[in-house]
PDB file of C-alpha atoms in Angstrom:
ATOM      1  CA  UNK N   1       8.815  -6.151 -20.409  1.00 54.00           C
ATOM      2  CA  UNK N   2       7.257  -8.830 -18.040  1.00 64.00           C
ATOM      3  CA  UNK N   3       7.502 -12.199 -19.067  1.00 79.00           C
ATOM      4  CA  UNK N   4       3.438 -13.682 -19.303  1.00 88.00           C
ATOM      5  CA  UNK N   5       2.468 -15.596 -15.846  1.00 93.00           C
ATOM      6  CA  UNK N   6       2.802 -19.312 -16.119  1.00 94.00           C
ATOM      7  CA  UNK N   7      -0.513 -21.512 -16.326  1.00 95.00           C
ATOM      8  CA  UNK N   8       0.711 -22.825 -13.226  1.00 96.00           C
ATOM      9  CA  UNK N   9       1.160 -19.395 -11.094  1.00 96.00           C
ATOM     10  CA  UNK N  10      -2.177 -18.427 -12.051  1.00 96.00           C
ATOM     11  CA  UNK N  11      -3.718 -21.611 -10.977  1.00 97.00           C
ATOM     12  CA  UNK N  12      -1.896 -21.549  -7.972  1.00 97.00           C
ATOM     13  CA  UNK N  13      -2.726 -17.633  -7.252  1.00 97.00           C
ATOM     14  CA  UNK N  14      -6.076 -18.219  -7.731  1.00 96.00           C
ATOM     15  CA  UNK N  15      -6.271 -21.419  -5.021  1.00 96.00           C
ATOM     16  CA  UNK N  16      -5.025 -18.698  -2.615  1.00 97.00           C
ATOM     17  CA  UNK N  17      -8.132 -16.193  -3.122  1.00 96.00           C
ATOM     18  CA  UNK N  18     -10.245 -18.019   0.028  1.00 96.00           C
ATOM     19  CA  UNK N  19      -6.952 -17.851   2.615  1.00 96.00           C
ATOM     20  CA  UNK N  20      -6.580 -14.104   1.364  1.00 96.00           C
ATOM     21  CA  UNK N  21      -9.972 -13.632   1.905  1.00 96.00           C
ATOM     22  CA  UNK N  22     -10.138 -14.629   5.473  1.00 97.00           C
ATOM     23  CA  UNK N  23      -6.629 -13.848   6.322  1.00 97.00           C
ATOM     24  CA  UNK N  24      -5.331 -11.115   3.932  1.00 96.00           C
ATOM     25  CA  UNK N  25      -5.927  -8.250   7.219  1.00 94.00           C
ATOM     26  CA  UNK N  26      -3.967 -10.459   8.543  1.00 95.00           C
ATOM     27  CA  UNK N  27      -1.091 -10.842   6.007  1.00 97.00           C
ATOM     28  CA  UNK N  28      -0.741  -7.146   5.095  1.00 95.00           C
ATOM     29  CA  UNK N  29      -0.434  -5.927   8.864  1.00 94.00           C
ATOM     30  CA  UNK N  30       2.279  -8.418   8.954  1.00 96.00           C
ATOM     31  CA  UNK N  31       3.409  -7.548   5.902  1.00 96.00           C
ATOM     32  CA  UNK N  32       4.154  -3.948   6.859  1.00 93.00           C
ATOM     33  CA  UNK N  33       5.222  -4.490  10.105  1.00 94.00           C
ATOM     34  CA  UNK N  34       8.188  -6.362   8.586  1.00 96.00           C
ATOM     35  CA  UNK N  35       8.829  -3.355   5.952  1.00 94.00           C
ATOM     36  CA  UNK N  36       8.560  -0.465   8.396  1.00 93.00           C
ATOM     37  CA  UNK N  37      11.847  -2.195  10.552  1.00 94.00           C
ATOM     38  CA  UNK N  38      13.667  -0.019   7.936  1.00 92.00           C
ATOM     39  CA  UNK N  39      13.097   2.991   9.170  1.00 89.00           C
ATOM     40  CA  UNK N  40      14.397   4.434   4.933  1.00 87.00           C
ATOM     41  CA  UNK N  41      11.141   2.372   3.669  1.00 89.00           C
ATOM     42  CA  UNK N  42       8.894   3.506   7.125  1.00 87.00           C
ATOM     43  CA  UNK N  43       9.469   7.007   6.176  1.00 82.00           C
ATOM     44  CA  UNK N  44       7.627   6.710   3.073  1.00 81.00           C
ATOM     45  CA  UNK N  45       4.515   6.079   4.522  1.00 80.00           C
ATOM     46  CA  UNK N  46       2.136   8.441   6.174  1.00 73.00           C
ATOM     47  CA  UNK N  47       1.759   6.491   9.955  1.00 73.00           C
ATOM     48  CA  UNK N  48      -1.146   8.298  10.681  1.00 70.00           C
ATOM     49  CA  UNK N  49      -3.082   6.047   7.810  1.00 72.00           C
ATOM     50  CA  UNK N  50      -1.861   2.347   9.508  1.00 76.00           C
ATOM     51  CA  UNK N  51      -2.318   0.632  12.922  1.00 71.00           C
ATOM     52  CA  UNK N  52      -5.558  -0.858  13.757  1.00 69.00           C
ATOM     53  CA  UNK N  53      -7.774   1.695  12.570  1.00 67.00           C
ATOM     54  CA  UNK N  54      -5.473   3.058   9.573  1.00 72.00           C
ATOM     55  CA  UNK N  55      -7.277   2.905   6.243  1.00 84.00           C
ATOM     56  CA  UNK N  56      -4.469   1.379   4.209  1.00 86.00           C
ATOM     57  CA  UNK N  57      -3.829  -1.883   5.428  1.00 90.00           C
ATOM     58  CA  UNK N  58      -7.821  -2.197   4.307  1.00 91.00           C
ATOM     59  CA  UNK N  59      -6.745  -0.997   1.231  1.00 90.00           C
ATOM     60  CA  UNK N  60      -4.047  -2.895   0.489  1.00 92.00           C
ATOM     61  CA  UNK N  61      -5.555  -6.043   1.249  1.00 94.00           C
ATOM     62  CA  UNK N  62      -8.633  -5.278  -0.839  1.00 93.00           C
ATOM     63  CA  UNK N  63      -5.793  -4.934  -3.758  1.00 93.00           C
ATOM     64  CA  UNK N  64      -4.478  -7.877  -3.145  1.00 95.00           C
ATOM     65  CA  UNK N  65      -7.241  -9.593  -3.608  1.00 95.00           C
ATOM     66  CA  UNK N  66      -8.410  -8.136  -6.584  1.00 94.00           C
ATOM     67  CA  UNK N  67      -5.159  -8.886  -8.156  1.00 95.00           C
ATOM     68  CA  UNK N  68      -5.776 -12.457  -7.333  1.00 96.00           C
ATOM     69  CA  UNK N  69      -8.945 -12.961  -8.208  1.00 95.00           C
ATOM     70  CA  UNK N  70      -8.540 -11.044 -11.614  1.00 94.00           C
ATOM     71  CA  UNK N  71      -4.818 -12.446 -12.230  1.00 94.00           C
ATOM     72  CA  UNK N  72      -5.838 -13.964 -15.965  1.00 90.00           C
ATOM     73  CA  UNK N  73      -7.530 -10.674 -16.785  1.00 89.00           C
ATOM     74  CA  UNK N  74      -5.339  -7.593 -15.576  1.00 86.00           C
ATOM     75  CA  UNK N  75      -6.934  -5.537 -18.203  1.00 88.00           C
ATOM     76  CA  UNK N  76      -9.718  -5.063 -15.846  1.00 88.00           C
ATOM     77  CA  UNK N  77      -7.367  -3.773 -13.119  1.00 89.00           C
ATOM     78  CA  UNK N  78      -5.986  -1.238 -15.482  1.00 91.00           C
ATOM     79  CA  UNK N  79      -7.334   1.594 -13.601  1.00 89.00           C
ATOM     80  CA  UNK N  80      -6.280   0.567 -10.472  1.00 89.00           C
ATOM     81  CA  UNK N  81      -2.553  -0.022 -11.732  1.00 90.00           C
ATOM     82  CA  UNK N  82      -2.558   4.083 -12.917  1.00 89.00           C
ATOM     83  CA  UNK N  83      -3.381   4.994  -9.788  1.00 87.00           C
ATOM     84  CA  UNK N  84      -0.985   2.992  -8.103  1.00 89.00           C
ATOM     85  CA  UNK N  85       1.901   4.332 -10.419  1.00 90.00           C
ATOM     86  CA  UNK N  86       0.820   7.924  -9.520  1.00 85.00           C
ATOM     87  CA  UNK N  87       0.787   7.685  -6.146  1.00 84.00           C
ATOM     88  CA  UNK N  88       4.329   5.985  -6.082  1.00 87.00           C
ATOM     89  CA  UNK N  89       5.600   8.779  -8.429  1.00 87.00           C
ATOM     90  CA  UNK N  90       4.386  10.988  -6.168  1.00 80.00           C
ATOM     91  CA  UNK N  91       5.720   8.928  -2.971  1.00 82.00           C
ATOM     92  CA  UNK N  92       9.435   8.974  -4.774  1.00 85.00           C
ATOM     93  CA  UNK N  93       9.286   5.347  -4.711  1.00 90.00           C
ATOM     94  CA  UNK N  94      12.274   3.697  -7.147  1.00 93.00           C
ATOM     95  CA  UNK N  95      12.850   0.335  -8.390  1.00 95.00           C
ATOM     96  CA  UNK N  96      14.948  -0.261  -5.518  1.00 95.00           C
ATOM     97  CA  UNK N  97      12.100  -0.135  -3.242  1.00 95.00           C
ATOM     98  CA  UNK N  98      10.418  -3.148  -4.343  1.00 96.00           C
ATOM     99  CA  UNK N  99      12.542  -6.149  -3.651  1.00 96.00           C
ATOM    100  CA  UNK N 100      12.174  -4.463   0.355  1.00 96.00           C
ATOM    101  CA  UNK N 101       8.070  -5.321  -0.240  1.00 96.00           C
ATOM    102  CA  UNK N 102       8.854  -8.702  -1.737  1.00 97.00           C
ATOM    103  CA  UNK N 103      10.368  -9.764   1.172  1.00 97.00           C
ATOM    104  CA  UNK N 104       7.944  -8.618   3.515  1.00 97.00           C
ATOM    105  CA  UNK N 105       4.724  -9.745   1.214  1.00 97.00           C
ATOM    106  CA  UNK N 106       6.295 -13.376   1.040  1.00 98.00           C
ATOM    107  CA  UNK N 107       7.066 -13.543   4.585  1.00 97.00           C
ATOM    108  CA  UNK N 108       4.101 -12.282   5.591  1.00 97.00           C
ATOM    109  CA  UNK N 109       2.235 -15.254   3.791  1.00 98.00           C
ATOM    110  CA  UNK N 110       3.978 -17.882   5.302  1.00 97.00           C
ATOM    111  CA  UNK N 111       4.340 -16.491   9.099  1.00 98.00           C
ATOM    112  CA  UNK N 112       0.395 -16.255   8.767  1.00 97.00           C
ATOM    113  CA  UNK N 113      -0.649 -18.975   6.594  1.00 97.00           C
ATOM    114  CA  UNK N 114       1.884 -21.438   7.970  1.00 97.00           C
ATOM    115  CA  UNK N 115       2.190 -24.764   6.472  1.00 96.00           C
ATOM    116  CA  UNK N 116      -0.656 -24.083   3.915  1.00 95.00           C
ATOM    117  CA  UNK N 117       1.764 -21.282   2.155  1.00 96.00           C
ATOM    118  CA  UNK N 118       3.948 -24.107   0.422  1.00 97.00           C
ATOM    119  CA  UNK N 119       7.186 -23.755  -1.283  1.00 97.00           C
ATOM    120  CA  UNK N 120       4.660 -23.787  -4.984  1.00 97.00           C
ATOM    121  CA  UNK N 121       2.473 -21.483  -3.355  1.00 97.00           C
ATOM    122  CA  UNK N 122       5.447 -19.040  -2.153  1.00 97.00           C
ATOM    123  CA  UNK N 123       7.022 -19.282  -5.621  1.00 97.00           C
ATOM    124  CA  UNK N 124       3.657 -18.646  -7.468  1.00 97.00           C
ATOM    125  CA  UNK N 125       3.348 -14.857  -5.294  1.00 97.00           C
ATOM    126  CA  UNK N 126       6.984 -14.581  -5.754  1.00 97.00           C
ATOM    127  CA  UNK N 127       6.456 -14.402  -9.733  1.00 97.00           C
ATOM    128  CA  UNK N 128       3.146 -12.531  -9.482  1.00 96.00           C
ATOM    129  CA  UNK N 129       4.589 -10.094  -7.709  1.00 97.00           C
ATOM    130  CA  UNK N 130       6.979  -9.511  -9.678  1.00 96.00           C
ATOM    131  CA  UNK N 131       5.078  -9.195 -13.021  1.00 96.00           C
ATOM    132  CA  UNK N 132       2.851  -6.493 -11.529  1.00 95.00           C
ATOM    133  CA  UNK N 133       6.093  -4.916  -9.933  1.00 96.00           C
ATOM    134  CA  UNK N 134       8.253  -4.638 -13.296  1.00 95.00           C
ATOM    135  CA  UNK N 135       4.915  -3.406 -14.834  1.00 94.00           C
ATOM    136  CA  UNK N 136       4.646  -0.613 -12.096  1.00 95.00           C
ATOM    137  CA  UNK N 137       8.547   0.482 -12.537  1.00 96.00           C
ATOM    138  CA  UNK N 138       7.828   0.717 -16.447  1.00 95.00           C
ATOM    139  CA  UNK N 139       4.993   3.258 -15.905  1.00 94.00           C
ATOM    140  CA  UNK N 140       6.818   4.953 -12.592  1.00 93.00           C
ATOM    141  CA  UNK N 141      10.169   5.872 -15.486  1.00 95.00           C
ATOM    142  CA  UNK N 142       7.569   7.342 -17.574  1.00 94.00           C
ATOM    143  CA  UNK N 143       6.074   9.277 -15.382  1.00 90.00           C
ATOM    144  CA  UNK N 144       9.234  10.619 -13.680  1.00 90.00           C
ATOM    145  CA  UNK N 145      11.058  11.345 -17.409  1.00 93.00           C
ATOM    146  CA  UNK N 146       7.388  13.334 -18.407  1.00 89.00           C
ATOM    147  CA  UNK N 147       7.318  15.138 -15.402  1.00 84.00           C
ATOM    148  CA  UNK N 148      11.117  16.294 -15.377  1.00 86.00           C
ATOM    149  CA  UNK N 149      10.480  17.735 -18.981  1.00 89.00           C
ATOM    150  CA  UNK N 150       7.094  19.164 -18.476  1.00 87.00           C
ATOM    151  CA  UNK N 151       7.143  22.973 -18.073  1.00 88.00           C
ATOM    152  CA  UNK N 152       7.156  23.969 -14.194  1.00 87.00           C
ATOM    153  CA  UNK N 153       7.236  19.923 -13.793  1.00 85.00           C
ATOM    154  CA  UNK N 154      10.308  18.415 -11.496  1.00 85.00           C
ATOM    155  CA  UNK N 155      10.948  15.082  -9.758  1.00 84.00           C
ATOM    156  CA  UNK N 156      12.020  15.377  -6.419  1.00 80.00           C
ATOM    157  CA  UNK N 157      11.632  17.880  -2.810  1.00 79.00           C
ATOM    158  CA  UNK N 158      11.452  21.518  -4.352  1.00 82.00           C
ATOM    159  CA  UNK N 159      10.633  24.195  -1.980  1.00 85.00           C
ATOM    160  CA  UNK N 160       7.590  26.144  -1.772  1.00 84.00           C
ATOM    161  CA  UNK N 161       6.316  29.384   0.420  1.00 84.00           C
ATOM    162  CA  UNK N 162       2.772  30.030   1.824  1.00 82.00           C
ATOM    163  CA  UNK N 163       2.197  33.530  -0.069  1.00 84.00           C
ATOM    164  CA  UNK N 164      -1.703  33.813   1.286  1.00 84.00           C
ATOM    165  CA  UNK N 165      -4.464  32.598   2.566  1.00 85.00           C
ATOM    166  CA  UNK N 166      -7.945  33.113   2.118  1.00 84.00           C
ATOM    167  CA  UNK N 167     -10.758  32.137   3.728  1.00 85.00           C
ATOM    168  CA  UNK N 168     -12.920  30.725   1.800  1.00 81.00           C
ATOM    169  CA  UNK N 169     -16.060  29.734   3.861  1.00 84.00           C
ATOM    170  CA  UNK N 170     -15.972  28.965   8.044  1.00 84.00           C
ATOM    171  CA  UNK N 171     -14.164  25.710   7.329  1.00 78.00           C
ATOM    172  CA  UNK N 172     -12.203  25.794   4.207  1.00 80.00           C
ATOM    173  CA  UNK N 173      -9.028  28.130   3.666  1.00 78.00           C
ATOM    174  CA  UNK N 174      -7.202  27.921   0.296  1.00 78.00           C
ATOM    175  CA  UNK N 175      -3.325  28.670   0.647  1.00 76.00           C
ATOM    176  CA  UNK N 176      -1.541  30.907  -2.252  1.00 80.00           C
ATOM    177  CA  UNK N 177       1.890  28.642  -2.808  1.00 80.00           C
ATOM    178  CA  UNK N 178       4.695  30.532  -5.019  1.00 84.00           C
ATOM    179  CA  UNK N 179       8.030  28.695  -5.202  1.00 87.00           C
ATOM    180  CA  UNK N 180      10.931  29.994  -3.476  1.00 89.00           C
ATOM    181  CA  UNK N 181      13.200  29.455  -6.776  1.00 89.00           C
ATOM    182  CA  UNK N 182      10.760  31.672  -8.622  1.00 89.00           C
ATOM    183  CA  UNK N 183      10.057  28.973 -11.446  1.00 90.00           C
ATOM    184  CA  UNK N 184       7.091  28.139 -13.408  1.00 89.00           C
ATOM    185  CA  UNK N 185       4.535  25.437 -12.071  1.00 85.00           C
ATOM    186  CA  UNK N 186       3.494  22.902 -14.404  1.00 82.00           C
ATOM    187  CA  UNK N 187      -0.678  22.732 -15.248  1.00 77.00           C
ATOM    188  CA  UNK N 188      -2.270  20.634 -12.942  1.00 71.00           C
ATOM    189  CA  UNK N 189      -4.464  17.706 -14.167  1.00 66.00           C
ATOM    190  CA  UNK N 190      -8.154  16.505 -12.770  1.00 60.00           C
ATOM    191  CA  UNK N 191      -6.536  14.463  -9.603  1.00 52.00           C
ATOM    192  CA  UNK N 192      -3.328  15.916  -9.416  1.00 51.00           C
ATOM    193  CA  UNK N 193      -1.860  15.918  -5.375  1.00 54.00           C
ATOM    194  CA  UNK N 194       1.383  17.145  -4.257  1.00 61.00           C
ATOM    195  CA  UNK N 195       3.457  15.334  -1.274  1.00 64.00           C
ATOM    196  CA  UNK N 196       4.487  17.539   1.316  1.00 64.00           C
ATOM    197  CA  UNK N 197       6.820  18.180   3.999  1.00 61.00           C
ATOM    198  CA  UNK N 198       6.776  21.038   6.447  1.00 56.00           C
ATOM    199  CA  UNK N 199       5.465  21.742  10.559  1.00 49.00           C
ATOM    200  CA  UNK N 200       3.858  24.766  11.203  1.00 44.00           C
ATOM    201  CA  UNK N 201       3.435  25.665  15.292  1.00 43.00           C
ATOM    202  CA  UNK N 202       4.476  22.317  16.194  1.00 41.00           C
ATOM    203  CA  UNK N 203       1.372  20.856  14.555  1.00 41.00           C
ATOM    204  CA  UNK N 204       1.574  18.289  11.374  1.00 40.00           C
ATOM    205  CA  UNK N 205       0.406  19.940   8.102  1.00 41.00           C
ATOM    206  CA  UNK N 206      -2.880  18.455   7.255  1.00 39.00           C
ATOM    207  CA  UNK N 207      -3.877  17.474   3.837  1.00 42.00           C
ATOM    208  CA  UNK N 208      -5.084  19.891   1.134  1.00 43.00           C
ATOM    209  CA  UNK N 209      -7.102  19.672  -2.114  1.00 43.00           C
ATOM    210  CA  UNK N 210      -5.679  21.278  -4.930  1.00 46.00           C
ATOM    211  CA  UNK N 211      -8.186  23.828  -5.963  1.00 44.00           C
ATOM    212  CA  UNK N 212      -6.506  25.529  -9.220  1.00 46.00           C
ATOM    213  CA  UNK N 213      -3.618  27.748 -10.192  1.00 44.00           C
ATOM    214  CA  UNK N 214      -4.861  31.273 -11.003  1.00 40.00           C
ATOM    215  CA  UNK N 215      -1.891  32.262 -12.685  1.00 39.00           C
ATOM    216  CA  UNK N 216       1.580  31.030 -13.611  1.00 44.00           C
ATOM    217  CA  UNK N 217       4.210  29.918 -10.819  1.00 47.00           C
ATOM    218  CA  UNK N 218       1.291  30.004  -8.039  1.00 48.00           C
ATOM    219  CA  UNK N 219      -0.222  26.923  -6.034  1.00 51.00           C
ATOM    220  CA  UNK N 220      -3.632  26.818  -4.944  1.00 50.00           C
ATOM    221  CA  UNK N 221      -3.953  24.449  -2.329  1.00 52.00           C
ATOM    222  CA  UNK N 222      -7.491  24.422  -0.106  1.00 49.00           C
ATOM    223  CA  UNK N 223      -8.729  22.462   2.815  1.00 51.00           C
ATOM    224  CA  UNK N 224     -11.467  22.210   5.329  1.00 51.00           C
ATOM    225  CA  UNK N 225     -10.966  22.910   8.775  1.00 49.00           C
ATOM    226  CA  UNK N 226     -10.518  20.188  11.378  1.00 45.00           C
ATOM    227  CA  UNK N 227     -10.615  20.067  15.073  1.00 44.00           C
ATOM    228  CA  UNK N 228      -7.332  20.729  16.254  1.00 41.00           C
ATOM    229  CA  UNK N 229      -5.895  22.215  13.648  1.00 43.00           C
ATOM    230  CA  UNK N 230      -3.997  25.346  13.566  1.00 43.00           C
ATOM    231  CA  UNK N 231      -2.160  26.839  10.573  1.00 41.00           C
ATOM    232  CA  UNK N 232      -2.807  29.791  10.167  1.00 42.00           C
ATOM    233  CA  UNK N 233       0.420  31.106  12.008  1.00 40.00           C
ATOM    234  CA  UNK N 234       3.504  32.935   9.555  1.00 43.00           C
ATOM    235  CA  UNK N 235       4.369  32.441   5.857  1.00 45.00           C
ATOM    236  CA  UNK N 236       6.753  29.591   6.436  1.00 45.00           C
ATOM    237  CA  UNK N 237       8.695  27.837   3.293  1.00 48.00           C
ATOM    238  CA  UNK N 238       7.032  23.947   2.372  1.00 48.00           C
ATOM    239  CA  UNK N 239       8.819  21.196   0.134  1.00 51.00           C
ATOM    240  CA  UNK N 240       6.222  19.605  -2.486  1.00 57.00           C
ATOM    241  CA  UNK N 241       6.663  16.592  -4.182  1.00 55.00           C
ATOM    242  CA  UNK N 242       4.548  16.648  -7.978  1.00 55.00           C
ATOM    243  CA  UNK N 243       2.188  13.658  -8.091  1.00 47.00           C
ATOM    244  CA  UNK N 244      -1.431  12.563  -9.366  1.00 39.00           C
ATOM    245  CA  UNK N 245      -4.503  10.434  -7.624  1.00 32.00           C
ATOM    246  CA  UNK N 246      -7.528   9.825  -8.100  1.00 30.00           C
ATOM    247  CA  UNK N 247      -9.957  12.298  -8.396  1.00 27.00           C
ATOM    248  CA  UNK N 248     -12.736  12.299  -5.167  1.00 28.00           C
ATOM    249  CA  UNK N 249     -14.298  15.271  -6.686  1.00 26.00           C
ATOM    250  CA  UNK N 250     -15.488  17.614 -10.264  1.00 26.00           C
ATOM    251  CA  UNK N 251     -12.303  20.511  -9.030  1.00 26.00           C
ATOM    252  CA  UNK N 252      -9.873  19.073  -6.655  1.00 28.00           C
ATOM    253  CA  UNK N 253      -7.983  16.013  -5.075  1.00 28.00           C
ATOM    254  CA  UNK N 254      -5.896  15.265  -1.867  1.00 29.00           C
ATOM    255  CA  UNK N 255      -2.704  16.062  -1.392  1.00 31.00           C
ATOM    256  CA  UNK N 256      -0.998  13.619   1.295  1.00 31.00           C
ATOM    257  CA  UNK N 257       1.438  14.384   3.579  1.00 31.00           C
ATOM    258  CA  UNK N 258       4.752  12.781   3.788  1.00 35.00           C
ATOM    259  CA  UNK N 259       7.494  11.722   6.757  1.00 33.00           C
ATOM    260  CA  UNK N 260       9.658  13.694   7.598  1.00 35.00           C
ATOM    261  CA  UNK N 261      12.985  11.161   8.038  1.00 38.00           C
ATOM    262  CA  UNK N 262      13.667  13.609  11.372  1.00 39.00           C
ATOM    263  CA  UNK N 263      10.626  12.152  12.655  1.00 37.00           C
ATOM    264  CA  UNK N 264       8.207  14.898  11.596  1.00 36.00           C
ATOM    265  CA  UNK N 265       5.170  14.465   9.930  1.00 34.00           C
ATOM    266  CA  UNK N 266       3.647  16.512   7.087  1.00 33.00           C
TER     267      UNK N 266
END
């Protein structure tokens, strides 16, 4: 259980909100440039979604600020937390991931910010980060312990083989996954994603909505067609990771593709 922020780290949190919100971009690509020198921690992240144009340093940074501008309410980022938990779970990240992010975050803020990140100012992230962190490690146990007991559920690569596809329109094809140790796959939930790993015709998987599972030990995974893309060759075995997000529509969610630590993508 987190101990409660001080007066004083909240004060001082807050004070930062204008620097993050001219420099935050700033921090974060920093921030991860300094994490992904370990090529263990690099390989947890999808490259394709950082660099100039990636979507998550955007992302990050608007999180950051949220957290700092709602750090003596973090009822209101509730939501927010969930998903972040989920996503981890289904990223495999452990406890012993986060002091790796500490490090980076808090050198991040002073190689940009420069004299103005003081040694109070340092301190006051250092404990804020931590408070959310030991909060997100709580939820991440629970998650992994309900999963591992669920029926079908697992923690963990487990392998899975493209059974069919169908077409279901000119640009999306749903893909019939049965797993290769003939096992039960636990319910999906509104949001659920899978992580997965796998190259098919020297191409990088793309990402898939999970449509439904018609029947018992069967994945239905669909997608729509991009430019480029090319799967359609064999019935080759996958490895899925279980996992949740948020929900971008009434029937199905992304599934995200994880690296490879061979250097693949998928």
């Amino acid at each position: 259980m987190s101990q409660p922020l001080s007066d004083q780290t909240i004060a001082l949190v807050k004070a930062t909100v204008p620097a993050l919100e001219a420099h935050g971009l700033d921090i974060v690509h920093e921030m991860y440039s300094r994490m992904f020198q370990n090529p263990d921690i690099r390989d947890l992240f999808n490259q394709s979604h950082h660099g100039d144009v990636g979507s998550q340093p955007r992302a990050l940074t608007g999180a950051i600020l949220a957290y700092a501008s709602n750090i003596e309410n973090l009822a209101a980022l509730a939501p927010a937390v969930e998903r972040i938990a989920q996503k981890h779970v289904g990223l495999q990240i452990l406890p012993e991931h986060y002091p790796h992010v500490a490090d980076a975050l808090l050198g991040a803020i002073k190689a940009v910010l420069g004299d103005a990140a003081t040694d109070e100012i340092l301190a006051a992230w250092g404990e804020a980060y931590w408070f959310l962190a030991n909060i997100l490690i709580a939820r991440e146990e629970r998650i992994y312990t309900d999963q591992k007991h669920t029926t079908g559920g697992w923690n963990g690569w487990r392998d899975f083989r493209i059974e069919d596809i169908v077409h279901e329109s000119s640009v999306i094809k749903s893909f019939i996954l049965r797993p290769v140790d003939g096992g039960p796959v636990m319910r999906h939930k509104p949001g659920q994603y899978l992580f997965h790993l796998g190259r098919i015709q020297r191409r990088d998987l793309p990402d898939f909505g999970q449509a439904g599972r018609p029947w018992p030990g069967i994945g239905l995974a669909s997608r729509r067609s991009e430019e480029g893309n090319n799967i359609e060759g064999g019935r080759p075995r996958r490895r899925v990771l279980p996992g949740r997000a948020q929900r971008k529509s009434n029937h199905s969610s992304f599934w995200r593709r994880r690296p490879d630590p061979n250097g693949r993508h998928a």
